[in-house]
Coordinates of N, CA, C and O in Angstrom, one line a residue:
M1246 N 148.1 46.3 126.5 CA 148.8 46.2 127.8 C 147.8 45.6 128.9 O 148.3 45.0 129.8
P1247 N 146.5 45.9 128.8 CA 145.6 45.3 129.8 C 145.7 43.8 129.9 O 145.6 43.3 131.0
W1248 N 145.8 43.1 128.8 CA 145.9 41.6 128.9 C 147.2 41.2 129.6 O 147.2 40.3 130.4
L1249 N 148.3 41.8 129.3 CA 149.6 41.5 129.9 C 149.5 41.7 131.4 O 149.9 40.9 132.2
D1250 N 148.9 42.9 131.8 CA 148.7 43.2 133.2 C 147.8 42.1 133.9 O 148.0 41.7 135.0
A1251 N 146.8 41.7 133.2 CA 145.8 40.7 133.7 C 146.6 39.4 133.9 O 146.4 38.7 135.0
V1252 N 147.4 39.0 133.0 CA 148.2 37.7 133.1 C 149.2 37.8 134.3 O 149.3 36.9 135.1
I1253 N 149.8 38.9 134.5 CA 150.8 39.1 135.6 C 150.0 39.1 136.9 O 150.4 38.4 137.9
N1254 N 148.9 39.8 137.0 CA 148.1 39.9 138.2 C 147.6 38.5 138.6 O 147.6 38.1 139.8
E1255 N 147.1 37.7 137.6 CA 146.6 36.4 137.8 C 147.7 35.5 138.3 O 147.4 34.6 139.2
T1256 N 148.8 35.6 137.8 CA 150.0 34.8 138.2 C 150.3 35.1 139.6 O 150.5 34.2 140.5
L1257 N 150.4 36.4 140.0 CA 150.7 36.8 141.3 C 149.6 36.4 142.3 O 149.8 36.2 143.5
R1258 N 148.3 36.4 141.8 CA 147.2 36.0 142.7 C 147.4 34.5 143.0 O 147.2 34.1 144.2
L1259 N 147.6 33.6 142.0 CA 147.7 32.2 142.3 C 149.0 31.8 143.0 O 149.1 30.9 143.8
Y1260 N 150.1 32.5 142.6 CA 151.4 32.1 143.1 C 152.1 33.3 143.7 O 153.1 33.8 143.1
P1261 N 151.7 33.8 144.8 CA 152.3 35.0 145.4 C 153.8 34.7 145.8 O 154.1 33.6 146.3
P1262 N 154.7 35.7 145.6 CA 156.1 35.4 145.9 C 156.3 35.1 147.4 O 157.2 34.3 147.8
I1263 N 155.5 35.7 148.3 CA 155.5 35.4 149.7 C 154.1 34.9 150.1 O 153.3 35.7 150.6
P1264 N 153.8 33.6 149.9 CA 152.5 33.1 150.2 C 152.1 33.3 151.7 O 150.9 33.4 152.0
G1265 N 153.0 33.2 152.6 CA 152.7 33.4 154.0 C 152.4 34.8 154.3 O 151.9 35.1 155.4
G1266 N 152.6 35.7 153.4 CA 152.2 37.1 153.6 C 153.3 38.0 154.3 O 154.3 37.5 154.7
N1267 N 153.0 39.2 154.4 CA 153.9 40.2 155.0 C 153.5 40.4 156.5 O 152.3 40.4 156.8
Q1268 N 154.5 40.7 157.3 CA 154.2 41.1 158.7 C 153.8 42.5 158.8 O 154.4 43.4 158.1
H1269 N 152.9 42.8 159.6 CA 152.5 44.2 159.9 C 152.7 44.4 161.4 O 152.2 43.6 162.2
S1270 N 153.4 45.5 161.8 CA 153.5 45.8 163.2 C 153.5 47.3 163.4 O 154.0 48.0 162.5
P1271 N 152.9 47.8 164.5 CA 152.9 49.3 164.7 C 154.3 49.8 164.9 O 155.2 49.1 165.5
V1272 N 154.6 51.0 164.5 CA 155.9 51.7 164.7 C 156.0 52.0 166.2 O 155.0 52.3 166.9
S1273 N 157.2 51.8 166.8 CA 157.4 52.0 168.2 C 157.0 53.5 168.5 O 157.3 54.4 167.8
G1274 N 156.3 53.6 169.7 CA 155.9 54.9 170.1 C 154.6 55.4 169.6 O 154.1 56.5 169.9
T1275 N 153.9 54.6 168.8 CA 152.6 55.0 168.2 C 151.4 54.5 168.9 O 150.3 54.8 168.6
E1276 N 151.7 53.6 169.9 CA 150.6 53.0 170.7 C 149.7 52.1 169.9 O 148.7 51.6 170.4
G1277 N 150.0 51.8 168.7 CA 149.2 50.8 167.9 C 148.9 51.3 166.6 O 149.3 52.4 166.2
R1278 N 148.2 50.5 165.9 CA 147.8 50.9 164.5 C 146.5 50.2 164.1 O 146.2 49.1 164.5
V1279 N 145.7 50.9 163.3 CA 144.5 50.3 162.8 C 144.8 49.7 161.4 O 145.3 50.4 160.5
I1280 N 144.5 48.4 161.2 CA 144.7 47.7 159.9 C 143.3 47.3 159.5 O 142.7 46.3 160.1
G1281 N 142.7 47.9 158.5 CA 141.3 47.6 158.1 C 140.4 47.9 159.3 O 140.4 49.1 159.7
Q1282 N 139.7 47.0 159.8 CA 138.7 47.2 160.8 C 139.3 46.8 162.2 O 138.6 46.8 163.2
Y1283 N 140.6 46.4 162.2 CA 141.2 45.9 163.5 C 142.2 46.8 164.0 O 143.0 47.4 163.3
Y1284 N 142.3 46.8 165.4 CA 143.3 47.6 166.1 C 144.4 46.6 166.5 O 144.2 45.6 167.1
L1285 N 145.7 47.0 166.2 CA 146.8 46.2 166.5 C 147.7 47.0 167.5 O 148.3 48.0 167.2
P1286 N 147.7 46.5 168.8 CA 148.4 47.3 169.8 C 149.9 47.2 169.5 O 150.4 46.3 169.0
E1287 N 150.6 48.3 170.0 CA 152.1 48.3 169.8 C 152.7 47.1 170.5 O 152.2 46.6 171.5
G1288 N 153.8 46.5 169.9 CA 154.4 45.4 170.5 C 153.9 44.1 169.9 O 154.3 43.0 170.2
N1289 N 152.8 44.1 169.1 CA 152.3 42.9 168.5 C 152.5 43.0 167.0 O 152.8 44.0 166.4
Q1290 N 152.3 41.8 166.4 CA 152.5 41.7 164.9 C 151.3 40.9 164.3 O 150.7 40.1 165.0
A1291 N 151.0 41.2 163.1 CA 150.0 40.5 162.4 C 150.5 40.1 161.0 O 151.3 40.8 160.4
R1292 N 150.1 38.9 160.6 CA 150.6 38.4 159.3 C 149.3 38.0 158.5 O 148.5 37.3 159.0
V1293 N 149.2 38.4 157.3 CA 148.1 38.1 156.4 C 148.6 37.0 155.5 O 149.6 37.1 154.8
H1294 N 147.9 35.8 155.5 CA 148.3 34.7 154.7 C 147.8 34.9 153.3 O 146.7 34.5 153.0
T1295 N 148.6 35.5 152.5 CA 148.2 35.9 151.1 C 147.7 34.7 150.3 O 146.7 34.9 149.6
Y1296 N 148.4 33.6 150.3 CA 148.0 32.4 149.5 C 146.5 32.1 149.8 O 145.8 31.8 148.8
S1297 N 146.1 32.0 151.0 CA 144.8 31.6 151.4 C 143.7 32.7 151.0 O 142.7 32.3 150.5
I1298 N 144.1 33.9 151.2 CA 143.1 35.0 150.9 C 142.9 35.1 149.4 O 141.7 35.2 149.0
Q1299 N 143.9 34.9 148.6 CA 143.8 35.1 147.2 C 143.2 33.8 146.5 O 142.9 33.9 145.3
R1300 N 143.0 32.7 147.2 CA 142.4 31.5 146.7 C 141.1 31.3 147.4 O 140.5 30.2 147.3
D1301 N 140.6 32.2 148.1 CA 139.3 32.1 148.8 C 138.1 32.4 147.9 O 138.1 33.5 147.3
P1302 N 137.2 31.5 147.7 CA 136.0 31.7 146.8 C 135.2 32.9 147.2 O 134.4 33.4 146.4
R1303 N 135.3 33.4 148.4 CA 134.6 34.6 148.8 C 135.2 35.8 148.2 O 134.5 36.9 148.1
N1304 N 136.4 35.7 147.8 CA 137.1 36.9 147.2 C 137.2 36.8 145.7 O 137.2 37.8 145.0
F1305 N 137.3 35.6 145.1 CA 137.5 35.4 143.7 C 136.7 34.2 143.1 O 136.8 33.1 143.7
S1306 N 136.0 34.4 142.1 CA 135.3 33.3 141.4 C 136.3 32.4 140.9 O 137.4 32.8 140.4
H1307 N 136.0 31.1 140.9 CA 136.9 30.1 140.4 C 138.4 30.3 140.9 O 139.3 30.5 140.1
P1308 N 138.6 30.3 142.2 CA 139.8 30.7 142.8 C 141.0 29.8 142.4 O 142.2 30.3 142.5
E1309 N 140.8 28.6 142.1 CA 141.9 27.7 141.8 C 142.3 27.7 140.3 O 143.1 27.0 139.8
T1310 N 141.5 28.5 139.5 CA 141.7 28.5 138.0 C 142.5 29.7 137.6 O 142.3 30.8 138.0
F1311 N 143.5 29.4 136.7 CA 144.2 30.5 136.1 C 143.3 31.1 135.0 O 143.0 30.6 134.0
W1312 N 142.8 32.3 135.4 CA 141.8 33.0 134.5 C 142.0 34.5 134.5 O 141.4 35.3 135.2
P1313 N 143.0 34.9 133.7 CA 143.3 36.3 133.6 C 142.2 37.2 133.2 O 142.1 38.4 133.6
D1314 N 141.2 36.7 132.5 CA 140.0 37.5 132.2 C 139.3 38.1 133.4 O 138.6 39.2 133.2
R1315 N 139.4 37.5 134.6 CA 138.8 38.1 135.7 C 139.2 39.5 136.0 O 138.4 40.3 136.4
W1316 N 140.4 39.9 135.6 CA 140.9 41.2 135.9 C 140.3 42.2 134.8 O 140.1 43.4 135.1
L1317 N 140.1 41.7 133.6 CA 139.5 42.5 132.6 C 138.0 42.7 132.8 O 137.5 43.8 132.6
I1318 N 137.4 41.7 133.3 CA 135.9 41.8 133.6 C 135.7 42.8 134.7 O 134.9 43.7 134.7
A1319 N 136.6 42.7 135.7 CA 136.4 43.6 136.9 C 136.7 45.0 136.6 O 136.1 45.9 137.2
S1320 N 137.5 45.3 135.6 CA 137.8 46.7 135.2 C 137.0 47.1 133.9 O 137.3 48.2 133.4
N1321 N 136.1 46.3 133.5 CA 135.3 46.5 132.3 C 136.1 46.7 131.1 O 135.7 47.5 130.2
S1322 N 137.2 46.0 131.0 CA 138.1 46.0 129.8 C 137.6 44.9 128.9 O 137.2 43.9 129.3
P1323 N 137.7 45.1 127.6 CA 137.4 44.0 126.6 C 138.4 42.8 126.8 O 139.6 43.1 127.0
S1324 N 137.9 41.6 126.7 CA 138.8 40.5 126.7 C 139.2 40.0 125.3 O 138.3 39.9 124.5
P1325 N 140.4 39.6 125.1 CA 140.8 39.0 123.8 C 140.3 37.6 123.6 O 140.4 37.1 122.5
L1326 N 139.8 37.0 124.7 CA 139.3 35.6 124.6 C 137.8 35.7 124.5 O 137.1 36.6 125.0
S1327 N 137.2 34.6 123.9 CA 135.8 34.6 123.7 C 135.0 34.2 125.0 O 133.9 34.7 125.2
S1328 N 135.6 33.4 125.8 CA 134.8 32.9 127.0 C 134.9 33.9 128.2 O 136.0 34.2 128.7
P1329 N 133.8 34.5 128.6 CA 133.8 35.4 129.7 C 133.9 34.8 131.0 O 134.0 35.4 132.0
N1330 N 133.8 33.5 131.1 CA 133.8 32.8 132.4 C 134.3 31.3 132.2 O 133.8 30.7 131.2
P1331 N 135.2 30.8 133.0 CA 135.7 29.5 132.8 C 134.7 28.4 133.2 O 134.9 27.2 132.9
S1332 N 133.6 28.8 133.8 CA 132.6 27.8 134.2 C 131.6 27.5 133.0 O 130.9 28.4 132.7
S1333 N 131.6 26.3 132.5 CA 130.8 26.1 131.3 C 129.3 25.9 131.7 O 128.4 25.9 130.8
N1334 N 129.0 25.7 133.0 CA 127.6 25.5 133.3 C 126.8 26.8 133.5 O 125.7 26.7 133.8
L1335 N 127.5 27.9 133.3 CA 126.8 29.2 133.4 C 126.4 29.6 132.0 O 127.3 30.0 131.3
S1336 N 125.1 29.6 131.7 CA 124.8 29.8 130.3 C 124.3 31.2 130.0 O 124.6 31.8 129.0
S1337 N 123.6 31.9 130.9 CA 123.0 33.2 130.5 C 123.9 34.3 131.1 O 124.7 34.1 132.0
K1338 N 123.8 35.5 130.5 CA 124.6 36.6 130.9 C 124.3 37.0 132.4 O 125.1 37.3 133.2
T1339 N 123.0 36.8 132.8 CA 122.6 37.1 134.1 C 123.3 36.2 135.1 O 123.8 36.6 136.1
N1340 N 123.3 34.9 134.8 CA 123.9 34.0 135.7 C 125.4 34.2 135.8 O 126.0 34.1 136.9
K1341 N 126.1 34.6 134.7 CA 127.5 34.9 134.7 C 127.8 36.1 135.6 O 128.7 36.0 136.4
A1342 N 127.0 37.1 135.5 CA 127.3 38.3 136.3 C 127.0 38.0 137.7 O 127.8 38.5 138.6
A1343 N 126.0 37.3 138.1 CA 125.7 37.0 139.4 C 126.8 36.1 140.1 O 127.0 36.2 141.3
A1344 N 127.4 35.2 139.3 CA 128.4 34.3 139.8 C 129.8 34.9 139.9 O 130.6 34.3 140.5
F1345 N 130.0 36.1 139.4 CA 131.3 36.6 139.3 C 131.6 37.4 140.6 O 130.9 38.2 141.1
T1346 N 132.7 37.0 141.2 CA 133.2 37.6 142.5 C 134.7 38.0 142.2 O 135.5 37.2 141.8
H1347 N 134.9 39.3 142.5 CA 136.3 39.8 142.4 C 136.5 40.9 143.4 O 136.0 42.0 143.3
N1348 N 137.3 40.6 144.5 CA 137.5 41.5 145.5 C 138.9 42.0 145.4 O 139.9 41.4 145.8
N1349 N 139.1 43.2 144.8 CA 140.4 43.8 144.7 C 141.2 44.0 146.0 O 142.4 44.0 146.0
D1350 N 140.4 44.2 147.1 CA 141.1 44.4 148.4 C 141.8 43.1 148.8 O 142.6 43.1 149.7
A1351 N 141.4 41.9 148.3 CA 142.0 40.7 148.6 C 143.2 40.3 147.8 O 143.8 39.3 148.0
F1352 N 143.5 41.2 146.8 CA 144.7 40.9 146.0 C 145.9 41.7 146.6 O 145.9 42.9 146.6
L1353 N 146.7 40.9 147.2 CA 147.9 41.4 147.9 C 149.2 40.8 147.4 O 149.7 39.9 147.9
P1354 N 149.6 41.3 146.2 CA 150.8 40.7 145.7 C 152.0 40.9 146.6 O 151.8 40.8 147.8
F1355 N 153.1 41.2 146.2 CA 154.2 41.4 147.2 C 154.5 42.8 147.6 O 155.4 43.2 148.2
F1356 N 153.5 43.7 147.2 CA 153.6 45.1 147.6 C 152.8 45.4 148.8 O 151.7 44.9 148.9
S1357 N 153.3 46.3 149.6 CA 152.5 46.8 150.8 C 151.4 47.7 150.3 O 151.5 48.3 149.3
L1358 N 150.3 47.7 151.0 CA 149.1 48.5 150.6 C 148.9 49.6 151.6 O 147.8 50.1 151.6
D1359 N 149.8 50.0 152.3 CA 149.7 51.0 153.3 C 150.6 52.2 153.0 O 151.2 52.2 152.0
P1360 N 150.7 53.2 153.9 CA 151.5 54.4 153.6 C 153.0 54.0 153.4 O 153.7 54.7 152.8
A1361 N 153.4 52.8 153.8 CA 154.8 52.4 153.7 C 154.9 51.5 152.4 O 155.7 50.6 152.3
D1362 N 154.1 51.9 151.4 CA 154.1 51.1 150.1 C 155.5 51.1 149.5 O 156.3 51.9 149.7
C1363 N 155.7 50.0 148.8 CA 157.0 49.8 148.2 C 157.3 50.9 147.2 O 156.6 51.2 146.3
V1364 N 158.5 51.6 147.4 CA 158.8 52.7 146.6 C 159.2 52.3 145.1 O 159.1 53.1 144.2
E1365 N 159.5 51.1 145.0 CA 159.9 50.6 143.6 C 158.8 49.8 143.0 O 159.0 49.1 142.0
R1366 N 157.6 49.9 143.5 CA 156.4 49.2 142.9 C 156.3 49.3 141.4 O 156.2 48.4 140.7
D1367 N 156.2 50.6 141.0 CA 156.0 50.8 139.5 C 157.2 50.3 138.7 O 156.9 49.7 137.6
S1368 N 158.4 50.4 139.2 CA 159.5 49.9 138.5 C 159.5 48.3 138.4 O 159.8 47.7 137.4
A1369 N 159.1 47.7 139.5 CA 159.0 46.3 139.6 C 157.9 45.8 138.6 O 158.1 44.8 137.9
I1370 N 156.8 46.4 138.5 CA 155.7 46.0 137.6 C 156.2 46.2 136.1 O 156.0 45.3 135.3
Q1371 N 156.8 47.3 135.8 CA 157.3 47.5 134.5 C 158.4 46.4 134.1 O 158.4 45.9 133.0
T1372 N 159.2 46.1 135.1 CA 160.2 45.0 134.8 C 159.6 43.7 134.5 O 160.0 43.0 133.6
M1373 N 158.5 43.4 135.3 CA 157.8 42.1 135.0 C 157.2 42.1 133.6 O 157.3 41.1 132.9
R1374 N 156.6 43.3 133.2 CA 156.1 43.4 131.8 C 157.1 43.1 130.8 O 156.9 42.3 129.8
V1375 N 158.3 43.7 130.9 CA 159.4 43.6 130.0 C 159.9 42.1 129.9 O 160.0 41.5 128.9
L1376 N 160.0 41.5 131.1 CA 160.5 40.1 131.2 C 159.5 39.1 130.6 O 159.9 38.2 129.9
V1377 N 158.2 39.3 130.9 CA 157.2 38.4 130.3 C 157.2 38.5 128.8 O 157.2 37.5 128.1
C1378 N 157.3 39.8 128.3 CA 157.3 40.0 126.8 C 158.5 39.3 126.2 O 158.4 38.6 125.1
Y1379 N 159.7 39.5 126.8 CA 160.9 39.0 126.2 C 160.8 37.4 126.3 O 161.2 36.7 125.3
F1380 N 160.3 36.9 127.4 CA 160.2 35.5 127.6 C 159.3 34.8 126.5 O 159.7 33.8 125.9
V1381 N 158.2 35.4 126.3 CA 157.2 34.9 125.3 C 157.8 35.0 123.9 O 157.6 34.1 123.1
K1382 N 158.4 36.1 123.6 CA 158.9 36.3 122.3 C 160.1 35.5 121.9 O 160.2 35.0 120.8
R1383 N 161.0 35.2 122.8 CA 162.3 34.6 122.5 C 162.4 33.2 123.0 O 163.4 32.5 122.5
L1384 N 161.5 32.7 123.8 CA 161.7 31.3 124.4 C 160.5 30.4 124.2 O 159.4 30.9 124.2
D1385 N 160.8 29.1 124.0 CA 159.8 28.1 124.0 C 160.0 27.4 125.3 O 161.1 27.0 125.7
V1386 N 158.8 27.2 126.0 CA 158.9 26.5 127.3 C 157.9 25.4 127.3 O 156.7 25.6 126.9
R1387 N 158.3 24.3 127.9 CA 157.3 23.1 128.0 C 157.7 22.3 129.2 O 158.9 22.4 129.7
F1388 N 156.8 21.5 129.7 CA 157.1 20.6 130.8 C 158.0 19.5 130.2 O 157.9 19.1 129.1
A1389 N 158.8 18.9 131.1 CA 159.7 17.8 130.7 C 158.7 16.6 130.3 O 157.6 16.5 130.8
V1390 N 159.2 15.8 129.4 CA 158.5 14.6 129.0 C 158.1 13.7 130.2 O 158.9 13.5 131.1
G1391 N 156.8 13.4 130.3 CA 156.4 12.5 131.4 C 156.0 13.2 132.6 O 155.5 12.6 133.6
W1392 N 156.2 14.5 132.7 CA 155.8 15.3 133.9 C 154.4 15.7 133.9 O 153.9 16.3 132.9
D1393 N 153.7 15.5 134.9 CA 152.3 15.9 135.1 C 152.2 17.2 135.9 O 152.6 17.2 137.1
P1394 N 151.9 18.3 135.3 CA 151.9 19.6 136.1 C 151.0 19.6 137.3 O 151.3 20.3 138.3
L1395 N 150.0 18.7 137.4 CA 149.2 18.7 138.6 C 150.0 18.1 139.8 O 149.7 18.4 140.9
D1396 N 151.1 17.4 139.5 CA 151.9 16.8 140.6 C 152.6 18.0 141.3 O 152.9 17.8 142.5
W1397 N 152.9 19.0 140.7 CA 153.6 20.2 141.3 C 152.8 20.7 142.5 O 153.3 20.9 143.6
E1398 N 151.5 20.9 142.3 CA 150.7 21.4 143.4 C 150.6 20.4 144.6 O 150.7 20.8 145.7
K1399 N 150.6 19.1 144.3 CA 150.5 18.1 145.3 C 151.8 17.9 146.1 O 151.8 17.6 147.3
E1400 N 152.9 18.0 145.4 CA 154.2 17.7 146.0 C 155.0 18.8 146.7 O 156.0 18.6 147.3
R1401 N 154.4 20.0 146.5 CA 155.2 21.2 147.1 C 155.1 21.2 148.6 O 154.1 20.8 149.2
D1402 N 156.2 21.6 149.2 CA 156.3 21.7 150.7 C 156.3 23.2 151.1 O 156.9 24.0 150.3
E1403 N 155.7 23.5 152.2 CA 155.7 24.9 152.6 C 157.0 25.2 153.4 O 157.4 24.5 154.3
G1404 N 157.7 26.2 153.0 CA 159.0 26.7 153.6 C 158.7 27.4 154.9 O 157.5 27.7 155.3
E1405 N 159.7 27.9 155.6 CA 159.5 28.6 156.8 C 158.8 30.0 156.7 O 158.1 30.4 157.7
R1406 N 158.8 30.6 155.5 CA 158.1 31.9 155.4 C 156.8 31.7 154.6 O 156.2 32.7 154.1
G1407 N 156.3 30.5 154.5 CA 155.1 30.2 153.8 C 155.2 30.0 152.3 O 154.2 29.7 151.7
E1408 N 156.4 30.1 151.8 CA 156.6 29.8 150.4 C 156.5 28.3 150.1 O 156.9 27.5 150.9
K1409 N 155.9 28.0 149.0 CA 155.8 26.6 148.6 C 156.8 26.3 147.5 O 156.9 27.0 146.5
V1410 N 157.6 25.3 147.8 CA 158.7 25.0 146.9 C 158.6 23.5 146.5 O 158.0 22.7 147.2
G1411 N 159.1 23.2 145.3 CA 159.0 21.8 144.8 C 159.6 21.7 143.5 O 160.0 22.7 142.8
R1412 N 159.8 20.5 143.0 CA 160.4 20.2 141.7 C 159.5 20.6 140.6 O 158.3 20.2 140.7
L1413 N 159.9 21.4 139.6 CA 159.1 21.7 138.5 C 160.0 21.6 137.2 O 160.6 22.6 136.8
P1414 N 160.1 20.4 136.7 CA 160.9 20.2 135.5 C 160.3 20.8 134.2 O 159.3 20.4 133.8
V1415 N 161.0 21.8 133.7 CA 160.6 22.4 132.5 C 161.8 22.4 131.5 O 162.9 22.4 132.0
V1416 N 161.5 22.5 130.3 CA 162.5 22.6 129.2 C 162.4 24.0 128.6 O 161.3 24.3 128.2
V1417 N 163.4 24.8 128.6 CA 163.4 26.1 128.1 C 164.4 26.1 126.9 O 165.6 25.8 127.1
Q1418 N 164.0 26.5 125.8 CA 164.8 26.6 124.6 C 164.6 27.9 123.9 O 163.5 28.5 123.9
E1419 N 165.6 28.4 123.2 CA 165.5 29.6 122.4 C 164.5 29.3 121.3 O 164.6 28.3 120.7
R1420 N 163.6 30.2 121.1 CA 162.6 30.1 120.0 C 163.3 30.1 118.6 O 164.2 30.9 118.4
V1421 N 163.0 29.2 117.8 CA 163.5 29.1 116.4 C 162.9 30.3 115.6 O 161.7 30.4 115.5
R1422 N 163.8 31.1 115.0 CA 163.3 32.2 114.2 C 163.1 31.7 112.8 O 164.1 31.1 112.2
R1423 N 162.0 32.1 112.2 CA 161.8 31.7 110.8 C 161.9 32.9 109.9 O 161.3 34.0 110.2
C1424 N 162.6 32.8 108.9 CA 162.7 33.9 107.9 C 161.7 33.7 106.7 O 161.9 32.6 106.1
D1425 N 160.7 34.5 106.6 CA 159.8 34.3 105.5 C 160.4 35.0 104.2 O 160.7 36.2 104.3
S1426 N 160.5 34.3 103.1 CA 161.0 34.9 101.9 C 160.0 35.4 101.0 O 158.9 34.9 100.9

Protein backbone atom coordinates (compact mmCIF):
# COMPACT_ATOMS: atom_id res chain seq x y z
CA MET A 1 0.00 0.00 0.00
CA PRO A 2 2.86 2.52 0.54
CA TRP A 3 3.69 2.48 -3.18
CA LEU A 4 0.05 3.07 -4.17
CA ASP A 5 -0.18 5.96 -1.70
CA ALA A 6 3.08 7.38 -3.08
CA VAL A 7 1.71 7.28 -6.65
CA ILE A 8 -1.53 8.99 -5.58
CA ASN A 9 0.34 11.64 -3.57
CA GLU A 10 2.73 12.33 -6.44
CA THR A 11 -0.16 12.66 -8.89
CA LEU A 12 -1.95 15.09 -6.55
CA ARG A 13 1.31 17.01 -6.06
CA LEU A 14 1.88 17.50 -9.80
CA TYR A 15 -1.75 17.89 -10.81
CA PRO A 16 -3.80 19.20 -7.88
CA PRO A 17 -7.56 19.21 -8.50
CA ILE A 18 -7.71 22.91 -7.62
CA PRO A 19 -4.34 24.32 -8.74
CA GLY A 20 -5.32 27.85 -7.76
CA GLY A 21 -5.75 26.62 -4.20
CA ASN A 22 -8.37 27.01 -1.53
CA GLN A 23 -9.54 30.29 -0.06
CA HIS A 24 -9.04 30.89 3.62
CA SER A 25 -10.94 33.57 5.51
CA PRO A 26 -11.58 34.15 9.19
CA VAL A 27 -14.99 33.24 10.57
CA SER A 28 -17.16 36.33 11.20
CA GLY A 29 -16.86 37.64 14.71
CA THR A 30 -13.42 36.14 15.37
CA GLU A 31 -11.45 39.33 14.60
CA GLY A 32 -9.08 37.36 12.41
CA ARG A 33 -7.12 34.18 12.11
CA VAL A 34 -3.49 33.09 12.21
CA ILE A 35 -2.46 30.98 9.22
CA GLY A 36 1.06 29.68 9.66
CA GLN A 37 3.11 32.69 10.66
CA TYR A 38 0.69 35.25 9.20
CA TYR A 39 -2.29 37.06 10.70
CA LEU A 40 -5.34 37.43 8.44
CA PRO A 41 -7.75 40.12 9.69
CA GLU A 42 -11.50 39.47 9.60
CA GLY A 43 -13.06 40.51 6.30
CA ASN A 44 -10.02 39.45 4.25
CA GLN A 45 -9.27 36.31 2.30
CA ALA A 46 -6.08 34.50 1.37
CA ARG A 47 -5.56 31.96 -1.36
CA VAL A 48 -2.63 29.57 -1.55
CA HIS A 49 -1.63 28.76 -5.14
CA THR A 50 -1.18 25.01 -4.72
CA TYR A 51 0.23 24.36 -8.19
CA SER A 52 3.16 26.75 -7.63
CA ILE A 53 3.94 25.64 -4.09
CA GLN A 54 3.97 21.95 -5.00
CA ARG A 55 6.30 22.54 -7.96
CA ASP A 56 8.71 24.82 -6.11
CA PRO A 57 12.25 23.35 -5.90
CA ARG A 58 12.55 24.80 -2.39
CA ASN A 59 9.84 22.32 -1.36
CA PHE A 60 10.51 19.25 -3.54
CA SER A 61 13.56 17.88 -5.29
CA HIS A 62 13.02 17.50 -9.03
CA PRO A 63 9.64 19.30 -8.78
CA GLU A 64 8.63 18.81 -12.42
CA THR A 65 9.37 15.06 -12.38
CA PHE A 66 6.79 12.38 -11.62
CA TRP A 67 8.78 10.58 -8.93
CA PRO A 68 6.59 8.63 -6.43
CA ASP A 69 9.73 7.39 -4.66
CA ARG A 70 10.08 10.83 -3.03
CA TRP A 71 7.22 9.90 -0.68
CA LEU A 72 8.81 6.57 0.26
CA ILE A 73 12.22 8.16 0.85
CA ALA A 74 10.66 10.87 3.02
CA SER A 75 8.87 8.25 5.15
CA ASN A 76 11.87 5.88 5.19
CA SER A 77 9.82 3.20 3.41
CA PRO A 78 11.55 0.78 1.02
CA SER A 79 11.11 1.58 -2.65
CA PRO A 80 10.10 -1.10 -5.16
CA LEU A 81 12.29 0.62 -7.75
CA SER A 82 16.06 0.51 -7.86
CA SER A 83 16.77 4.20 -8.47
CA PRO A 84 16.59 6.25 -5.28
CA ASN A 85 16.79 9.52 -7.23
CA PRO A 86 15.75 10.51 -10.76
CA SER A 87 18.88 12.61 -11.19
CA SER A 88 21.57 10.50 -12.81
CA ASN A 89 24.34 12.99 -12.04
CA LEU A 90 24.18 12.27 -8.31
CA SER A 91 26.50 9.34 -7.76
CA SER A 92 27.23 8.93 -4.07
CA LYS A 93 24.79 8.28 -1.23
CA THR A 94 25.96 11.45 0.49
CA ASN A 95 25.21 13.60 -2.55
CA LYS A 96 21.77 12.02 -2.95
CA ALA A 97 20.83 12.66 0.66
CA ALA A 98 22.09 16.24 0.51
CA ALA A 99 20.18 16.94 -2.70
CA PHE A 100 16.86 15.52 -1.47
CA THR A 101 14.23 18.08 -0.49
CA HIS A 102 10.76 17.06 0.67
CA ASN A 103 8.57 19.55 2.53
CA ASN A 104 5.41 17.77 3.69
CA ASP A 105 3.93 21.12 4.74
CA ALA A 106 3.99 22.19 1.08
CA PHE A 107 1.85 19.24 0.01
CA LEU A 108 -1.68 20.62 -0.11
CA PRO A 109 -3.88 18.26 -2.07
CA PHE A 110 -7.57 19.13 -2.12
CA PHE A 111 -8.03 18.67 1.60
CA SER A 112 -7.98 21.46 4.14
CA LEU A 113 -5.16 21.27 6.67
CA ASP A 114 -6.82 23.19 9.48
CA PRO A 115 -9.51 22.39 12.08
CA ALA A 116 -12.09 22.57 9.30
CA ASP A 117 -10.45 19.56 7.62
CA CYS A 118 -12.53 17.66 5.10
CA VAL A 119 -14.69 15.18 7.02
CA GLU A 120 -14.66 12.77 4.09
CA ARG A 121 -10.87 12.87 3.64
CA ASP A 122 -10.23 9.23 4.60
CA SER A 123 -13.14 8.05 2.49
CA ALA A 124 -11.88 10.03 -0.51
CA ILE A 125 -8.37 8.59 -0.17
CA GLN A 126 -9.72 5.04 0.08
CA THR A 127 -11.91 5.64 -2.99
CA MET A 128 -8.86 6.83 -4.94
CA ARG A 129 -6.96 3.68 -3.94
CA VAL A 130 -9.80 1.42 -5.11
CA LEU A 131 -10.23 3.29 -8.40
CA VAL A 132 -6.52 3.27 -9.22
CA CYS A 133 -6.30 -0.48 -8.51
CA TYR A 134 -9.38 -1.19 -10.62
CA PHE A 135 -8.10 1.06 -13.41
CA VAL A 136 -4.68 -0.62 -13.56
CA LYS A 137 -6.07 -4.13 -13.29
CA ARG A 138 -8.88 -3.84 -15.83
CA LEU A 139 -7.87 -1.21 -18.38
CA ASP A 140 -5.13 -0.54 -20.91
CA VAL A 141 -4.48 3.16 -21.40
CA ARG A 142 -2.26 4.82 -23.99
CA PHE A 143 -1.94 8.14 -25.73
CA ALA A 144 -3.59 8.48 -29.12
CA VAL A 145 -1.33 7.78 -32.11
CA GLY A 146 0.76 10.83 -32.95
CA TRP A 147 0.09 12.62 -29.67
CA ASP A 148 3.09 14.05 -27.82
CA PRO A 149 2.31 14.13 -24.08
CA LEU A 150 4.63 17.13 -23.63
CA ASP A 151 2.18 19.16 -25.73
CA TRP A 152 -0.41 18.85 -22.97
CA GLU A 153 1.66 20.93 -20.52
CA LYS A 154 2.30 23.56 -23.20
CA GLU A 155 -1.25 23.86 -24.52
CA ARG A 156 -3.25 23.96 -21.29
CA ASP A 157 -5.11 27.14 -20.37
CA GLU A 158 -5.76 28.28 -16.83
CA GLY A 159 -9.45 28.43 -15.95
CA GLU A 160 -11.05 30.95 -13.61
CA ARG A 161 -10.31 28.89 -10.45
CA GLY A 162 -6.72 28.18 -11.46
CA GLU A 163 -7.43 24.76 -12.96
CA LYS A 164 -5.47 23.96 -16.07
CA VAL A 165 -7.54 22.41 -18.83
CA GLY A 166 -6.63 21.14 -22.25
CA ARG A 167 -7.01 18.40 -24.81
CA LEU A 168 -5.54 15.06 -23.67
CA PRO A 169 -6.33 12.38 -26.26
CA VAL A 170 -6.02 8.94 -24.70
CA VAL A 171 -7.29 5.55 -25.77
CA VAL A 172 -8.84 3.45 -22.99
CA GLN A 173 -9.61 -0.19 -23.65
CA GLU A 174 -10.63 -3.09 -21.49
CA ARG A 175 -7.60 -5.21 -20.69
CA VAL A 176 -7.54 -8.52 -22.56
CA ARG A 177 -7.65 -11.37 -20.07
CA ARG A 178 -5.52 -14.37 -20.82
CA CYS A 179 -6.38 -17.79 -19.56
CA ASP A 180 -3.30 -19.87 -18.87
CA SER A 181 -3.95 -23.58 -19.42
